[in-house]
Coordinates of N, CA and C in Angstrom, one line a residue:
M1 N 0.8 -1.2 0.0 CA 0.0 0.0 0.0 C 0.9 1.3 0.0
D2 N 2.0 1.2 0.7 CA 2.9 2.3 0.8 C 3.4 2.8 -0.6
R3 N 3.7 1.9 -1.5 CA 4.1 2.0 -2.8 C 3.1 2.6 -3.6
A4 N 1.8 2.0 -3.5 CA 0.7 2.6 -4.3 C 0.3 4.0 -4.0
L5 N 0.5 4.3 -2.6 CA 0.3 5.7 -2.2 C 1.3 6.7 -2.8
A6 N 2.6 6.3 -2.8 CA 3.6 7.0 -3.2 C 3.4 7.2 -4.8
R7 N 3.1 6.1 -5.5 CA 2.8 6.4 -7.0 C 1.8 7.3 -7.3
A8 N 0.7 7.3 -6.5 CA -0.5 8.2 -6.6 C -0.4 9.6 -6.2
G9 N 0.9 9.8 -5.6 CA 1.3 11.2 -5.2 C 0.8 11.5 -3.7
Y10 N 0.6 10.4 -2.9 CA 0.3 10.5 -1.5 C 1.3 9.9 -0.6
G11 N 2.5 10.1 -1.0 CA 3.7 9.4 -0.1 C 4.1 10.1 1.0
D12 N 3.6 11.3 1.3 CA 4.0 12.0 2.5 C 3.1 11.7 3.7
T13 N 3.3 10.5 4.1 CA 2.4 10.0 5.2 C 3.1 9.4 6.3
E14 N 2.7 9.4 7.5 CA 3.1 8.7 8.7 C 2.5 7.4 8.7
F15 N 3.3 6.3 9.0 CA 2.7 4.9 8.9 C 3.1 4.0 10.1
C16 N 2.0 3.3 10.5 CA 2.4 2.5 11.7 C 1.5 1.1 11.6
V17 N 2.0 0.1 12.1 CA 1.2 -1.2 12.1 C 1.3 -1.7 13.7
Q18 N 0.2 -2.3 14.1 CA 0.1 -2.7 15.5 C -1.0 -3.8 15.7
R19 N -0.9 -4.6 16.7 CA -2.0 -5.5 17.0 C -3.2 -4.6 17.5
E20 N -4.3 -4.9 17.1 CA -5.5 -4.1 17.5 C -6.3 -4.7 18.6
D21 N -6.4 -5.9 18.7 CA -7.0 -6.5 19.8 C -6.5 -7.7 20.5
T22 N -7.0 -8.3 21.5 CA -6.5 -9.5 22.1 C -6.7 -10.8 21.3
H23 N -7.5 -10.7 20.3 CA -7.7 -11.9 19.3 C -6.5 -11.9 18.2
G24 N -5.7 -10.9 18.2 CA -4.6 -10.9 17.2 C -4.9 -10.2 16.0
A25 N -6.0 -9.4 15.9 CA -6.2 -8.6 14.7 C -5.0 -7.6 14.5
A26 N -4.9 -7.3 13.2 CA -3.7 -6.3 12.9 C -4.4 -5.1 12.5
R27 N -3.6 -3.9 12.8 CA -4.2 -2.7 12.2 C -3.0 -1.9 11.6
A28 N -3.1 -1.3 10.4 CA -2.3 -0.5 9.7 C -2.9 0.9 9.6
C29 N -2.1 2.1 9.8 CA -2.7 3.3 9.7 C -1.7 4.1 9.1
W30 N -2.2 4.9 7.9 CA -1.5 6.0 7.3 C -2.1 7.3 7.7
S31 N -1.2 8.2 8.1 CA -1.8 9.6 8.6 C -1.2 10.7 7.9
W32 N -2.1 11.6 7.7 CA -1.6 13.0 7.0 C -2.0 14.0 8.1
H33 N -1.0 14.7 8.5 CA -1.1 15.7 9.6 C -1.8 17.0 9.0
S34 N -2.3 17.7 10.1 CA -3.0 19.0 9.6 C -2.0 19.8 8.6
G35 N -2.5 20.5 7.8 CA -1.6 21.3 6.9 C -1.0 20.6 5.7
A36 N -1.3 19.2 5.7 CA -0.7 18.4 4.6 C -1.4 19.0 3.3
S37 N -0.6 19.2 2.3 CA -1.1 19.8 1.0 C -2.3 19.1 0.3
E38 N -2.4 17.8 0.6 CA -3.5 17.0 -0.1 C -4.7 17.2 0.6
L39 N -4.9 17.7 1.9 CA -6.1 17.8 2.7 C -6.8 19.1 2.6
T40 N -8.1 19.1 2.6 CA -8.8 20.3 2.6 C -8.8 20.7 4.2
R41 N -8.3 21.8 4.4 CA -8.1 22.3 5.9 C -9.4 22.3 6.6
H42 N -10.5 22.8 5.9 CA -11.7 22.9 6.6 C -12.4 21.6 7.0
E43 N -12.0 20.6 6.2 CA -12.6 19.2 6.5 C -11.9 18.4 7.5
W44 N -10.5 18.6 7.4 CA -9.6 17.9 8.3 C -8.6 18.7 9.0
P45 N -9.2 19.6 10.0 CA -8.3 20.6 10.6 C -7.2 19.9 11.4
A46 N -7.3 18.8 11.9 CA -6.4 18.1 12.6 C -5.6 17.1 11.8
G47 N -6.0 16.8 10.6 CA -5.4 15.7 9.8 C -6.4 14.6 9.6
L48 N -5.9 13.5 8.8 CA -6.7 12.4 8.4 C -5.9 11.2 8.7
D49 N -6.6 10.1 9.1 CA -6.1 8.7 9.3 C -6.8 7.7 8.4
L50 N -6.0 7.1 7.5 CA -6.5 6.0 6.7 C -6.2 4.7 7.4
V51 N -7.2 3.9 7.7 CA -6.9 2.7 8.6 C -7.4 1.5 7.8
W52 N -6.6 0.4 8.0 CA -6.9 -1.0 7.6 C -6.8 -1.8 8.9
S53 N -7.9 -2.6 9.1 CA -8.0 -3.5 10.2 C -8.2 -4.9 9.5
S54 N -7.5 -6.0 10.0 CA -7.7 -7.3 9.5 C -9.1 -7.8 9.9
A55 N -9.6 -7.1 11.0 CA -11.0 -7.7 11.5 C -12.1 -6.8 10.9
T56 N -12.0 -5.6 10.4 CA -13.1 -4.8 10.0 C -12.9 -4.1 8.6
G57 N -11.7 -4.2 8.0 CA -11.4 -3.6 6.7 C -10.9 -2.2 6.8
W58 N -11.3 -1.5 5.7 CA -10.8 -0.1 5.5 C -11.8 0.9 6.0
S59 N -11.2 1.9 6.7 CA -11.9 2.9 7.3 C -11.1 4.3 7.2
Y60 N -11.7 5.4 7.7 CA -10.9 6.6 7.9 C -11.5 7.3 9.1
Q61 N -10.8 8.2 9.6 CA -11.2 9.1 10.8 C -10.3 10.3 10.8
G62 N -10.9 11.3 11.3 CA -10.0 12.6 11.5 C -9.0 12.2 12.6
R63 N -7.9 12.9 12.4 CA -6.7 12.6 13.5 C -7.3 13.1 14.9
G64 N -7.3 12.3 15.8 CA -7.7 12.5 17.3 C -9.1 12.0 17.4
D65 N -9.9 11.8 16.4 CA -11.3 11.4 16.5 C -11.2 9.7 16.9
H66 N -12.2 9.4 17.6 CA -12.3 8.0 18.0 C -13.2 7.1 17.2
K67 N -14.0 7.7 16.4 CA -15.0 6.9 15.7 C -14.4 6.8 14.1
R68 N -14.2 5.5 13.7 CA -13.8 5.3 12.4 C -15.1 5.2 11.4
L69 N -15.0 5.6 10.3 CA -16.1 5.4 9.3 C -15.5 4.4 8.1
G70 N -16.4 3.5 7.8 CA -16.0 2.5 6.9 C -15.8 3.0 5.5
L71 N -15.1 2.4 4.6 CA -15.0 2.8 3.3 C -15.5 1.8 2.3
P72 N -16.2 2.2 1.3 CA -16.9 1.2 0.2 C -16.0 0.4 -0.5
V73 N -15.1 -0.4 0.2 CA -14.2 -1.3 -0.6 C -14.2 -2.7 0.4
P74 N -13.7 -3.8 -0.3 CA -13.7 -4.9 0.5 C -12.4 -4.9 1.6
V75 N -12.5 -5.9 2.5 CA -11.4 -5.9 3.5 C -10.1 -6.0 3.0
L76 N -10.0 -6.9 1.9 CA -8.8 -7.1 1.1 C -8.8 -6.5 -0.2
A77 N -9.0 -5.1 -0.1 CA -9.2 -4.3 -1.4 C -7.8 -4.2 -2.2
A78 N -8.0 -4.0 -3.4 CA -6.8 -3.7 -4.3 C -6.3 -2.3 -3.8
S79 N -5.1 -2.0 -3.9 CA -4.5 -0.7 -3.6 C -5.1 0.3 -4.6
E80 N -5.3 0.0 -5.7 CA -5.9 1.0 -6.7 C -7.3 1.5 -6.3
A81 N -8.1 0.5 -5.5 CA -9.5 1.0 -5.1 C -9.3 2.0 -4.0
I82 N -8.3 1.9 -3.2 CA -8.1 2.9 -2.1 C -7.6 4.2 -2.6
T83 N -6.6 4.1 -3.6 CA -6.0 5.4 -4.1 C -7.1 6.2 -4.9
A84 N -8.0 5.4 -5.4 CA -9.0 6.1 -6.3 C -10.0 6.8 -5.5
L85 N -10.3 6.4 -4.2 CA -11.1 7.2 -3.5 C -10.5 8.4 -2.6
L86 N -9.2 8.5 -2.5 CA -8.6 9.3 -1.7 C -8.8 10.7 -2.1
P87 N -8.8 11.2 -3.5 CA -9.2 12.6 -3.8 C -10.5 13.0 -3.2
A88 N -11.4 12.3 -3.2 CA -12.8 12.7 -2.8 C -12.8 12.8 -1.2
L89 N -12.1 11.8 -0.6 CA -12.0 11.7 0.8 C -11.3 13.0 1.4
M90 N -10.2 13.2 0.7 CA -9.4 14.3 1.2 C -9.8 15.7 1.0
D91 N -10.6 15.9 0.1 CA -11.3 17.2 0.0 C -12.7 17.2 0.4
G92 N -13.1 16.3 1.2 CA -14.4 16.4 2.0 C -15.6 15.8 1.3
R93 N -15.4 15.3 0.1 CA -16.8 14.6 -0.5 C -17.0 13.3 -0.1
R94 N -17.2 13.1 1.1 CA -17.4 11.8 1.8 C -18.5 11.0 1.3
N95 N -19.6 11.8 0.8 CA -20.9 11.1 0.2 C -20.6 10.7 -1.2
Q96 N -19.4 11.1 -1.7 CA -19.1 10.7 -3.2 C -17.9 9.7 -3.2
L97 N -17.6 8.9 -2.4 CA -16.6 8.1 -2.3 C -16.9 6.9 -3.4
P98 N -15.9 6.8 -4.4 CA -16.3 5.7 -5.4 C -16.1 4.3 -4.7
A99 N -17.3 3.5 -4.7 CA -17.2 2.1 -4.3 C -16.5 1.3 -5.2
S100 N -16.0 0.2 -4.8 CA -15.2 -0.6 -5.5 C -15.3 -2.1 -5.0
E101 N -15.3 -3.1 -5.7 CA -15.3 -4.5 -5.5 C -14.0 -5.1 -5.8
D102 N -13.1 -4.3 -6.3 CA -11.6 -4.7 -6.6 C -11.0 -5.3 -5.3
R103 N -10.5 -6.4 -5.5 CA -9.7 -7.0 -4.5 C -8.2 -7.2 -4.6
W104 N -7.5 -7.2 -3.6 CA -6.0 -7.3 -3.7 C -5.6 -8.7 -4.4
E105 N -4.7 -8.7 -5.2 CA -4.2 -9.9 -6.0 C -4.0 -10.9 -5.3
H106 N -3.7 -11.0 -3.9 CA -3.5 -12.2 -3.2 C -4.5 -12.4 -2.1
A107 N -5.7 -11.8 -2.3 CA -6.7 -11.9 -1.4 C -7.2 -13.3 -1.2
A108 N -7.4 -14.0 -2.3 CA -7.9 -15.5 -2.3 C -6.9 -16.4 -1.4
L109 N -5.5 -16.1 -1.7 CA -4.6 -16.9 -1.0 C -4.7 -16.8 0.6
I110 N -4.8 -15.5 1.0 CA -4.9 -15.2 2.4 C -6.2 -15.9 2.8
E111 N -7.4 -15.8 2.2 CA -8.6 -16.3 2.7 C -8.6 -17.8 2.7
N112 N -8.0 -18.5 1.8 CA -7.9 -19.9 1.6 C -7.0 -20.4 2.9
G113 N -6.0 -19.8 3.1 CA -5.1 -20.2 4.3 C -5.9 -20.1 5.6
A114 N -6.5 -18.9 5.8 CA -7.3 -18.8 7.0 C -8.4 -19.7 7.2
E115 N -9.1 -20.2 6.1 CA -10.1 -21.2 6.0 C -9.5 -22.6 6.4
T116 N -8.5 -22.9 5.8 CA -7.6 -24.1 6.0 C -7.3 -24.3 7.5
A117 N -6.8 -23.1 8.0 CA -6.5 -23.0 9.5 C -7.7 -23.3 10.3
R118 N -8.7 -22.7 10.0 CA -10.0 -22.8 10.8 C -10.6 -24.2 10.8
L119 N -10.5 -25.0 9.5 CA -10.9 -26.2 9.3 C -10.1 -27.3 10.3
Y120 N -9.0 -27.0 10.4 CA -8.1 -27.9 11.0 C -7.9 -27.6 12.6
G121 N -8.6 -26.5 12.9 CA -8.4 -26.1 14.4 C -7.0 -25.5 14.7
D122 N -6.4 -25.0 13.8 CA -5.0 -24.5 14.0 C -5.1 -23.1 14.6
D123 N -5.0 -23.1 16.1 CA -4.9 -21.8 16.8 C -3.4 -21.5 17.3
K124 N -2.5 -22.1 16.6 CA -1.0 -21.9 17.0 C -0.7 -20.4 16.9
Y125 N -1.3 -19.7 16.0 CA -1.0 -18.3 15.8 C -2.0 -17.3 16.4
D126 N -2.7 -17.8 17.4 CA -3.6 -16.7 18.0 C -2.8 -15.8 18.9
A127 N -3.7 -14.9 19.5 CA -3.0 -13.9 20.3 C -2.2 -14.3 21.4
A128 N -2.7 -15.4 22.1 CA -1.8 -15.8 23.3 C -0.6 -16.4 22.8
Y129 N -0.5 -17.2 21.6 CA 0.7 -17.7 21.1 C 1.7 -16.7 20.8
Q130 N 1.2 -15.6 20.2 CA 2.0 -14.5 19.7 C 2.7 -13.8 21.0
R131 N 1.8 -13.5 22.0 CA 2.3 -13.0 23.3 C 3.5 -13.8 23.9
D132 N 3.3 -15.2 23.9 CA 4.2 -16.1 24.4 C 5.6 -16.1 23.6
E133 N 5.4 -16.0 22.4 CA 6.5 -15.9 21.4 C 7.3 -14.7 21.6
E134 N 6.7 -13.5 21.7 CA 7.2 -12.2 22.0 C 8.0 -12.3 23.4
E135 N 7.3 -12.8 24.3 CA 8.1 -12.9 25.7 C 9.2 -13.8 25.7
A136 N 9.1 -14.8 25.0 CA 10.3 -15.7 24.7 C 11.5 -15.1 24.1
A137 N 11.2 -14.4 23.0 CA 12.1 -13.6 22.3 C 12.8 -12.6 23.2
G138 N 11.9 -11.9 23.9 CA 12.5 -10.8 24.8 C 13.6 -11.4 25.8
F139 N 13.1 -12.6 26.4 CA 13.9 -13.3 27.4 C 15.2 -13.7 26.8
S140 N 15.3 -14.3 25.6 CA 16.4 -14.7 25.0 C 17.4 -13.6 24.6
R141 N 16.8 -12.4 24.1 CA 17.6 -11.2 24.0 C 18.2 -10.8 25.3
W142 N 17.5 -10.8 26.4 CA 18.1 -10.3 27.7 C 19.1 -11.3 28.2
Q143 N 19.0 -12.6 27.9 CA 19.9 -13.6 28.4 C 21.2 -13.4 27.6
D144 N 21.0 -13.1 26.2 CA 22.3 -13.0 25.4 C 23.0 -11.7 25.9
Q145 N 22.3 -10.6 26.2 CA 23.0 -9.5 26.7 C 23.7 -9.7 28.1
M146 N 23.0 -10.4 28.9 CA 23.7 -10.9 30.2 C 24.9 -11.7 30.0
D147 N 25.0 -12.5 28.9 CA 26.1 -13.4 28.6 C 27.1 -12.7 27.8
G148 N 26.7 -11.4 27.4 CA 27.8 -10.6 26.5 C 27.8 -11.0 25.1
V149 N 26.7 -11.7 24.6 CA 26.6 -12.1 23.1 C 26.0 -10.9 22.5
Q150 N 26.7 -10.5 21.4 CA 26.2 -9.4 20.5 C 25.2 -10.0 19.6
P151 N 24.2 -9.2 19.4 CA 23.1 -9.6 18.4 C 23.6 -9.7 17.0

C-alpha cells in the first residue's frame, strides 16, 4: 500500500502497524497531519487517518477522532481501489466516495489459508501464542545481553 500511495502522489504519510485487539487482529494506519497539502483544511483541521484492520477492513477518521467510518471497498481491497477514493475523501466529498469491489491480487490466497487453519483447528498463531513468542524472544535477548553475546 505504501508504494501505491507514493505512485499516486500520496507518499507524504506517517505509517504504523500494530496489534489491534487480544484476538490478534492487525491494524495499519497511514496518517496525514494538519496542513498536509493533499487535505482540505476545513474538512480535516487536525489531519486524516486511513486505517486498515484485518478484522473490520478499510476505514478513515479525523486525526484525534475515536470513531472510524468504513470505506466502500472489500476488507482485502486492491490498492488501486483505495487510491481512487482518496481525492474525494481528502477534499471532503465523503458522500461521493467511489465504491469498488476490486480485491488485492493475493486476497484469495490469504482467505484460503485462514479457512484451512479454521478447518483444522489451527490456533497456533492466536494472540496468546503471539504474546508467548514475544515474551520468549525478549527473554532470549536479555539472556544474550547478560552473557555478553552481541546480536
